[in-house]
Short mmCIF file of C-alpha atoms in Angstrom, two decimals:
data_model
loop_
_atom_site.label_atom_id
_atom_site.label_comp_id
_atom_site.label_asym_id
_atom_site.label_seq_id
_atom_site.Cartn_x
_atom_site.Cartn_y
_atom_site.Cartn_z
CA MET A 189 -11.39 -17.25 -17.09
CA THR A 190 -10.02 -20.11 -15.03
CA SER A 191 -6.37 -21.03 -15.02
CA ARG A 192 -5.40 -24.58 -15.84
CA PRO A 193 -4.29 -26.88 -13.01
CA GLU A 194 -0.54 -26.70 -12.52
CA SER A 195 2.21 -27.51 -10.11
CA PRO A 196 3.38 -24.57 -7.99
CA SER A 197 6.89 -25.30 -9.21
CA CYS A 198 5.88 -24.09 -12.69
CA SER A 199 6.19 -20.50 -11.47
CA PRO A 200 9.64 -18.89 -11.73
CA HIS A 201 8.88 -17.15 -8.44
CA HIS A 202 7.87 -20.30 -6.53
CA ALA A 203 11.20 -21.07 -4.88
CA LEU A 204 11.44 -17.51 -3.62
CA LEU A 205 7.93 -17.56 -2.22
CA ALA A 206 8.33 -20.82 -0.34
CA THR A 207 9.49 -18.86 2.69
CA VAL A 208 6.30 -16.77 2.88
CA PRO A 209 4.39 -18.10 5.91
CA ALA A 210 0.89 -19.35 5.30
CA LEU A 211 -1.60 -18.00 7.81
CA ALA A 212 -3.53 -20.58 9.81
CA LEU A 213 -7.04 -21.49 8.74
CA PHE A 214 -9.83 -21.60 11.24
CA ALA A 215 -12.24 -24.49 11.61
CA CYS A 216 -15.98 -24.15 11.14
CA GLY A 217 -18.27 -24.02 14.09
CA GLY A 218 -19.90 -21.53 16.41
CA ASP A 219 -17.24 -20.99 19.04
CA THR A 220 -16.99 -17.59 20.72
CA THR A 221 -13.98 -16.42 22.72
CA ARG A 222 -13.81 -13.19 24.70
CA THR A 223 -10.46 -11.43 25.01
CA ALA A 224 -9.61 -8.01 26.40
CA ASP A 225 -12.04 -5.54 24.75
CA ALA A 226 -12.78 -7.98 21.92
CA VAL A 227 -15.06 -10.89 21.05
CA VAL A 228 -13.68 -13.55 18.70
CA GLU A 229 -16.32 -15.67 17.01
CA ASP A 230 -16.12 -18.52 14.51
CA SER A 231 -19.11 -18.15 12.18
CA ALA A 232 -19.44 -20.71 9.38
CA GLY A 233 -15.68 -20.97 9.06
CA VAL A 234 -15.06 -17.22 9.15
CA ARG A 235 -13.15 -15.83 12.11
CA ILE A 236 -14.78 -12.59 13.27
CA VAL A 237 -12.94 -10.28 15.66
CA GLN A 238 -15.26 -7.64 17.11
CA HIS A 239 -13.51 -4.98 19.20
CA THR A 240 -15.87 -3.61 21.82
CA GLY A 241 -13.57 -1.33 23.79
CA PRO A 242 -12.26 2.18 23.12
CA THR A 243 -9.68 2.70 20.40
CA ASP A 244 -7.76 5.49 22.06
CA GLY A 245 -5.29 3.40 24.05
CA GLU A 246 -1.54 3.42 23.71
CA PRO A 247 -0.17 1.67 20.58
CA HIS A 248 1.92 -1.50 20.90
CA PHE A 249 4.95 0.07 19.21
CA ALA A 250 6.33 3.44 18.10
CA PHE A 251 8.96 5.03 15.89
CA ALA A 252 12.41 5.48 17.39
CA PRO A 253 13.27 9.16 18.01
CA GLU A 254 15.99 9.26 15.34
CA PRO A 255 16.42 7.38 12.04
CA ILE A 256 18.94 4.57 11.65
CA TYR A 257 20.23 6.33 8.55
CA ARG A 258 19.47 9.06 6.03
CA HIS A 259 20.63 8.93 2.40
CA GLY A 260 20.24 11.58 -0.27
CA ASP A 261 21.53 14.87 1.12
CA GLY A 262 25.03 13.89 2.22
CA PRO A 263 28.42 13.91 0.46
CA GLY A 264 28.68 11.03 -2.01
CA ASP A 265 24.99 10.13 -1.68
CA TYR A 266 22.85 9.25 -4.69
CA THR A 267 20.93 12.36 -5.78
CA PHE A 268 17.23 11.55 -5.94
CA ALA A 269 14.95 13.55 -8.24
CA ARG A 270 11.54 12.08 -7.30
CA ILE A 271 11.32 9.03 -5.04
CA TRP A 272 8.23 7.05 -5.96
CA ARG A 273 8.54 3.49 -4.63
CA GLY A 274 10.71 1.56 -2.21
CA THR A 275 11.00 -1.81 -0.50
CA LEU A 276 13.04 -3.36 2.31
CA LEU A 277 14.87 -6.63 1.61
CA GLY A 278 15.43 -9.48 4.02
CA ASP A 279 19.16 -8.77 4.28
CA GLY A 280 18.45 -5.26 5.58
CA SER A 281 19.17 -3.45 2.32
CA ALA A 282 16.64 -1.29 0.46
CA ALA A 283 15.62 -0.82 -3.17
CA ILE A 284 14.39 2.64 -4.20
CA PHE A 285 12.71 3.62 -7.47
CA ASP A 286 13.48 7.20 -8.46
CA ALA A 287 10.93 8.33 -11.05
CA GLY A 288 12.98 11.40 -11.90
CA SER A 289 15.93 9.35 -13.17
CA SER A 290 13.91 6.19 -13.97
CA GLU A 291 16.34 4.04 -11.98
CA VAL A 292 16.00 1.45 -9.24
CA VAL A 293 18.77 2.06 -6.71
CA ARG A 294 20.04 -0.41 -4.10
CA LEU A 295 21.22 0.83 -0.67
CA ASN A 296 23.26 -1.23 1.78
CA PRO A 297 21.84 -2.08 5.24
CA ASP A 298 23.82 0.82 6.73
CA GLY A 299 22.36 3.27 4.19
CA THR A 300 25.40 3.61 1.94
CA PHE A 301 25.04 3.39 -1.83
CA HIS A 302 25.31 -0.15 -3.23
CA SER A 303 24.45 0.00 -6.95
CA VAL A 304 21.95 0.92 -9.63
CA LEU A 305 19.89 -2.26 -9.79
CA ALA A 306 17.81 -1.28 -12.83
CA PRO A 307 18.82 1.62 -15.10
CA ALA A 308 16.49 3.59 -17.34
CA GLY A 309 15.66 2.04 -20.70
CA GLU A 310 13.58 -0.49 -22.56
CA GLY A 311 15.97 -3.43 -22.58
CA PRO A 312 16.07 -6.46 -20.26
CA GLY A 313 16.54 -5.39 -16.66
CA GLU A 314 15.76 -1.75 -17.46
CA VAL A 315 12.76 0.30 -16.35
CA SER A 316 10.58 3.22 -17.42
CA GLN A 317 9.20 6.12 -15.37
CA LEU A 318 6.12 4.07 -14.43
CA VAL A 319 7.31 1.47 -11.95
CA THR A 320 4.13 0.94 -9.92
CA SER A 321 5.24 -1.69 -7.40
CA MET A 322 8.27 -3.53 -6.05
CA PHE A 323 7.93 -6.73 -4.02
CA ALA A 324 10.82 -8.15 -1.99
CA PHE A 325 11.19 -11.88 -1.25
CA GLY A 326 13.72 -13.80 0.78
CA ARG A 327 17.00 -12.06 1.53
CA ASP A 328 17.89 -10.45 -1.79
CA SER A 329 15.16 -10.96 -4.41
CA ILE A 330 12.94 -8.24 -5.87
CA VAL A 331 10.09 -8.25 -8.39
CA VAL A 332 9.66 -4.92 -10.22
CA LEU A 333 6.37 -4.12 -11.99
CA ASP A 334 6.64 -1.66 -14.88
CA ARG A 335 3.26 -0.39 -16.11
CA ALA A 336 4.59 1.46 -19.17
CA GLN A 337 6.50 -1.61 -20.37
CA THR A 338 3.79 -3.98 -19.05
CA ARG A 339 6.23 -6.46 -17.63
CA SER A 340 7.41 -8.05 -14.42
CA THR A 341 11.15 -8.32 -13.79
CA LEU A 342 12.75 -10.51 -11.15
CA PHE A 343 16.18 -9.60 -9.74
CA VAL A 344 18.07 -12.06 -7.52
CA ASN A 345 21.21 -11.02 -5.65
CA GLY A 346 21.48 -7.87 -7.73
CA ALA A 347 21.24 -9.61 -11.11
CA LEU A 348 18.46 -10.01 -13.67
CA ALA A 349 16.88 -13.46 -13.24
CA HIS A 350 13.58 -13.46 -15.14
CA THR A 351 11.28 -11.21 -17.18
CA ALA A 352 7.61 -11.89 -17.96
CA SER A 353 5.21 -9.83 -20.08
CA ILE A 354 1.91 -8.86 -18.48
CA LEU A 355 0.62 -7.12 -21.59
CA ASP A 356 -2.33 -9.49 -21.94
CA LEU A 357 -3.50 -8.61 -18.43
CA ARG A 358 -3.26 -4.89 -19.14
CA ARG A 359 -5.03 -5.13 -22.51
CA ALA A 360 -7.90 -7.34 -21.44
CA THR A 361 -8.74 -6.11 -17.93
CA SER A 362 -8.57 -3.24 -15.45
CA LEU A 363 -6.69 -5.54 -13.06
CA TRP A 364 -3.16 -4.96 -11.78
CA PRO A 365 -0.90 -7.06 -9.50
CA MET A 366 -1.01 -6.36 -5.76
CA GLY A 367 1.27 -9.21 -4.66
CA PHE A 368 1.71 -12.98 -4.87
CA ASP A 369 0.11 -16.11 -3.48
CA ASP A 370 2.24 -18.93 -2.06
CA ALA A 371 2.23 -20.68 -5.47
CA GLY A 372 3.97 -17.74 -7.14
CA ARG A 373 0.93 -16.45 -9.04
CA PHE A 374 0.10 -12.77 -9.04
CA LEU A 375 -2.85 -11.72 -6.91
CA VAL A 376 -4.49 -8.92 -8.90
CA ALA A 377 -7.33 -6.48 -8.27
CA THR A 378 -9.26 -3.76 -10.09
CA THR A 379 -7.35 -0.47 -10.20
CA SER A 380 -9.20 1.64 -12.79
CA PHE A 381 -12.72 2.30 -14.06
CA LEU A 382 -14.77 4.40 -16.47
CA PRO A 383 -16.99 7.07 -14.86
CA GLY A 384 -20.67 7.55 -15.64
CA PHE A 385 -22.02 4.21 -14.39
CA GLU A 386 -25.58 4.24 -12.96
CA GLU A 387 -25.30 1.51 -10.34
CA GLU A 388 -25.13 2.26 -6.61
CA TRP A 389 -21.72 0.55 -6.51
CA LEU A 390 -19.22 -0.34 -9.19
CA PHE A 391 -17.82 -3.72 -8.20
CA GLY A 392 -14.15 -4.55 -8.48
CA HIS A 393 -12.65 -8.02 -8.77
CA MET A 394 -9.94 -10.07 -7.11
CA ALA A 395 -8.20 -12.64 -9.29
CA ARG A 396 -5.14 -14.86 -9.64
CA TYR A 397 -2.96 -14.31 -12.69
CA ASP A 398 -0.21 -16.45 -14.19
CA PRO A 399 2.01 -14.36 -16.51
CA GLU A 400 3.53 -17.48 -18.05
CA THR A 401 0.17 -18.74 -19.40
CA GLY A 402 -1.83 -15.49 -19.38
CA ALA A 403 -4.61 -17.22 -17.41
CA VAL A 404 -6.78 -15.05 -15.14
CA ASP A 405 -8.87 -16.76 -12.46
CA THR A 406 -11.41 -14.35 -10.93
CA VAL A 407 -12.12 -15.42 -7.35
CA ALA A 408 -14.15 -12.65 -5.67
CA SER A 409 -15.82 -9.27 -6.15
CA TYR A 410 -16.08 -6.28 -3.84
CA LYS A 411 -17.59 -2.80 -3.57
CA TYR A 412 -15.06 -0.61 -5.36
CA VAL A 413 -16.42 2.87 -6.23
CA PRO A 414 -19.77 4.44 -5.19
CA GLY A 415 -22.05 5.77 -7.92
CA GLU A 416 -23.02 9.42 -8.27
CA SER A 417 -26.25 8.90 -6.30
CA ASN A 418 -24.50 6.95 -3.54
CA PRO A 419 -23.63 9.16 -0.52
CA ALA A 420 -20.92 6.75 0.72
CA PRO A 421 -17.73 8.85 1.11
CA GLY A 422 -15.27 5.97 0.78
CA VAL A 423 -14.02 3.48 -1.79
CA GLY A 424 -12.91 -0.14 -1.68
CA ARG A 425 -9.18 -0.91 -1.55
CA VAL A 426 -7.45 -4.27 -2.00
CA LEU A 427 -3.94 -5.18 -0.91
CA VAL A 428 -2.05 -8.43 -0.38
CA ALA A 429 -0.63 -9.63 2.94
CA GLY A 430 0.90 -13.04 3.60
CA GLY A 431 -0.23 -14.43 0.23
CA GLN A 432 -3.87 -13.42 0.80
CA PHE A 433 -6.17 -10.63 -0.35
CA VAL A 434 -7.13 -7.97 2.19
CA TYR A 435 -10.12 -5.68 1.56
CA VAL A 436 -10.76 -2.32 3.23
CA ARG A 437 -13.57 0.20 2.75
CA THR A 438 -12.00 3.57 3.49
CA ASP A 439 -15.13 4.83 5.28
CA ILE A 440 -15.76 1.78 7.50
CA PRO A 441 -13.68 0.46 10.45
CA GLU A 442 -13.44 -3.06 9.07
CA VAL A 443 -10.77 -5.25 7.46
CA VAL A 444 -11.64 -8.45 5.55
CA TRP A 445 -9.09 -11.18 4.73
CA HIS A 446 -9.69 -13.44 1.70
CA LEU A 447 -7.71 -16.56 0.92
CA ALA A 448 -6.08 -16.64 -2.52
CA ASP A 449 -9.10 -18.61 -3.79
CA GLY A 450 -11.43 -15.78 -2.72
CA THR A 451 -12.83 -17.45 0.41
CA VAL A 452 -13.41 -15.03 3.28
CA ARG A 453 -11.16 -16.14 6.16
CA GLN A 454 -11.34 -13.39 8.75
CA ILE A 455 -13.11 -10.10 9.51
CA SER A 456 -11.94 -7.53 12.05
CA ARG A 457 -14.22 -4.69 13.20
CA TRP A 458 -13.79 -1.90 15.72
CA GLN A 459 -15.63 1.17 16.99
CA LEU A 460 -15.26 4.45 15.11
CA ASP A 461 -17.62 7.42 14.98
CA PRO A 462 -18.65 8.78 11.56
CA ARG A 463 -16.39 11.56 10.34
CA TYR A 464 -17.51 14.87 8.83
CA LEU A 465 -15.60 17.70 7.17
CA THR A 466 -14.93 20.43 9.75
CA ALA A 467 -13.50 23.93 9.78
CA GLU A 468 -10.43 22.48 11.52
CA ASP A 469 -9.97 20.09 8.58
CA LEU A 470 -10.08 23.03 6.17
CA GLU A 471 -7.43 24.87 8.18
CA ALA A 472 -5.17 21.82 7.98
CA ILE A 473 -5.81 21.32 4.26
CA GLU A 474 -4.87 24.81 3.06
CA PRO A 475 -1.09 24.90 3.73
CA ILE A 476 -0.63 21.32 2.48
CA LEU A 477 -2.64 22.08 -0.66
CA ARG A 478 -0.62 25.25 -1.27
CA ASP A 479 2.67 23.36 -1.00
CA ARG A 480 1.47 20.64 -3.38
CA LEU A 481 0.27 23.17 -5.95
CA ARG A 482 3.63 24.92 -5.77
CA PHE A 483 5.42 21.57 -6.25
CA VAL A 484 3.41 20.56 -9.36
CA ASN A 485 3.57 24.09 -10.83
CA PRO A 486 7.27 24.97 -10.42
CA GLY A 487 7.08 28.00 -12.71
CA ALA A 488 4.06 29.61 -11.04
CA SER A 489 4.41 32.87 -9.13
CA ASP A 490 3.32 33.25 -5.51
CA GLU A 491 0.20 35.11 -6.70
CA GLU A 492 -0.70 32.32 -9.12
CA VAL A 493 -0.21 29.64 -6.45
CA ALA A 494 -2.38 31.67 -4.05
CA SER A 495 -5.12 31.97 -6.69
CA MET A 496 -5.09 28.22 -7.41
CA THR A 497 -5.21 27.53 -3.67
CA ARG A 498 -8.28 29.77 -3.22
CA GLN A 499 -10.09 28.07 -6.11
CA ASN A 500 -9.41 24.60 -4.71
CA MET A 501 -10.33 25.61 -1.17
CA ALA A 502 -13.67 27.01 -2.38
CA GLN A 503 -14.60 23.54 -3.62
CA HIS A 504 -13.75 22.00 -0.25
CA GLU A 505 -15.63 24.71 1.67
CA ALA A 506 -18.78 23.74 -0.22
CA ASP A 507 -18.47 20.25 1.32
CA LEU A 508 -18.27 21.52 4.91
CA GLY A 509 -20.31 19.20 7.15
CA ASN A 510 -20.47 16.36 4.61
CA PRO A 511 -19.32 12.83 5.57
CA ILE A 512 -15.73 11.97 4.68
CA GLU A 513 -13.65 8.79 4.66
CA HIS A 514 -11.53 7.65 7.60
CA PHE A 515 -8.56 6.19 5.72
CA LYS A 516 -6.42 6.50 2.63
CA SER A 517 -4.82 3.61 0.73
CA PRO A 518 -3.90 0.85 3.20
CA PHE A 519 -0.69 -1.18 3.01
CA ALA A 520 0.72 -4.31 4.64
CA ASP A 521 4.11 -4.86 6.23
CA ALA A 522 6.36 -7.93 6.06
CA GLU A 523 4.83 -9.25 9.29
CA GLY A 524 1.33 -9.20 7.78
CA ARG A 525 0.10 -6.22 9.79
CA ILE A 526 -2.33 -3.87 8.04
CA TRP A 527 -1.59 -0.13 8.19
CA LEU A 528 -4.46 2.32 7.62
CA PRO A 529 -3.29 5.92 7.04
CA THR A 530 -5.60 8.67 8.26
CA SER A 531 -7.33 10.49 5.42
CA MET A 532 -6.68 14.21 5.05
CA PRO A 533 -9.67 15.62 3.11
CA GLY A 534 -8.73 17.08 -0.24
CA ILE A 535 -5.17 15.77 -0.11
CA PRO A 536 -4.44 12.86 -2.49
CA GLY A 537 -1.81 10.23 -1.95
CA GLU A 538 -0.80 8.07 0.95
CA GLY A 539 -2.64 9.81 3.79
CA VAL A 540 -1.18 11.14 7.02
CA PRO A 541 -0.43 9.94 10.56
CA PRO A 542 -1.60 8.51 12.80
CA TYR A 543 -1.76 5.03 11.26
CA THR A 544 -4.32 2.54 12.56
CA VAL A 545 -2.52 -0.84 12.68
CA ILE A 546 -4.28 -4.23 12.69
CA SER A 547 -2.45 -7.52 13.34
CA PRO A 548 -2.69 -10.58 11.03
CA GLU A 549 -5.02 -12.09 13.66
CA GLY A 550 -7.35 -9.08 13.47
CA GLU A 551 -6.15 -7.52 16.74
CA TRP A 552 -6.32 -3.73 16.97
CA LEU A 553 -2.73 -2.65 17.72
CA GLY A 554 -3.38 1.05 18.19
CA MET A 555 -2.84 4.28 16.30
CA VAL A 556 0.85 4.82 15.55
CA ASP A 557 2.19 8.30 14.99
CA ALA A 558 5.13 9.02 12.67
CA PRO A 559 7.88 11.65 12.45
CA PRO A 560 6.61 14.89 10.88
CA GLY A 561 6.98 14.93 7.11
CA LEU A 562 7.72 11.21 6.73
CA ARG A 563 6.20 9.52 3.67
CA ILE A 564 6.24 5.76 4.27
CA LEU A 565 7.37 3.48 1.43
CA ASP A 566 7.59 0.12 3.20
CA VAL A 567 7.57 -1.51 6.64
CA GLY A 568 9.25 -4.79 7.50
CA ARG A 569 11.30 -6.57 10.15
CA GLU A 570 10.62 -3.73 12.61
CA ARG A 571 12.04 -1.13 10.25
CA VAL A 572 10.25 1.64 8.35
CA LEU A 573 11.54 2.85 4.97
CA GLY A 574 10.41 6.34 4.05
CA VAL A 575 11.10 9.67 2.39
CA MET A 576 11.87 13.06 3.93
CA THR A 577 11.95 16.34 1.99
CA ASP A 578 13.94 19.33 3.25
CA GLU A 579 13.10 23.02 2.91
CA MET A 580 14.94 23.13 -0.42
CA GLY A 581 12.87 20.30 -1.86
CA VAL A 582 15.69 17.73 -1.67
CA GLU A 583 14.40 14.21 -1.04
CA SER A 584 16.23 11.71 1.16
CA VAL A 585 15.63 8.08 2.03
CA VAL A 586 15.33 7.43 5.76
CA VAL A 587 14.98 4.23 7.78
CA TYR A 588 13.49 4.22 11.28
CA GLU A 589 13.33 1.39 13.78
CA LEU A 590 10.03 0.40 15.41
CA VAL A 591 10.44 0.08 19.17
CA ASP A 592 8.28 -1.03 22.09
CA ALA A 593 5.95 1.81 23.02
CA ASN A 594 5.98 0.90 26.72
#
């Protein structure tokens, strides 16, 4: 379907999104520019950045040795049960969704408790256990997406400002919001599928969605999931950065930027050898897998956890020597940089360090390591919001500063 023509001001989010910088477009032509270890070419209006040099150099930035603050295990701190989502606001504060309590909590810039922004419940300004995303805009505005209640809720300066149902999107499609364009419309992409298809690739879709009218405007398709006969080890992932779609295949060193109308704007490629499952990978998998099985089976004995670990490891051992993906689910920071977590075979979730980081201009910024045990929630304004878990299983919010690596 195609959305009707409208003024950007029709969107309740438009005023908040006016501060999101639009990335520059590149003129058509055939110009080629060589930079250090890279060739930049303009091909039919698409900017192509081909990195020709090694990708083992020092990164442009690094994590500071110690966090700016830690919240969750100190006297008077909010007690988190299961931290699921988080976002950094422009004023330096943070919003954290705790799935265990079904609350969105606001922390001050110094890490002290501010308030419960959204309590558990089904009423206006309340949330369920299935908050899938939180997007921050401006200094103090947050959009919260609740999958169970199929709605988008906008909070401004700590108060409920607007609620919109996205039930029609959920009922009619497998699409789900990934972010916004600069007109305030949701940029959505395929997030689910039915198995058993016979094609080599199941294609996903990028689209613009207006929750006020229910209109869905599909703008592009992409390789999403390989079929059973397809040996490709990776899948297609879509995220939003700077009001544009970004597409990554998790088994290919390439990032593709699409404008909100689906037009390909830029492609960045770099050198990376194919990756295969090794005995060293299996050694790294086993302790992580054991810990995760213990976490999701809290009543299991040590013998039962060990048995489940052996069964799971036997499946991975059968894949020894097979090709595997390079990355897990990518994410973008507030500066428009793309972060690609390293894939740990057999371990679901966000991936592990180091993180390959690509600039908005397609420049390879290096592989950035992270403090051991840190699970990243958001990156913005040279700060990293994440989660640390202690030996007792207590989760804490931490914020690190990104500093010059030189």
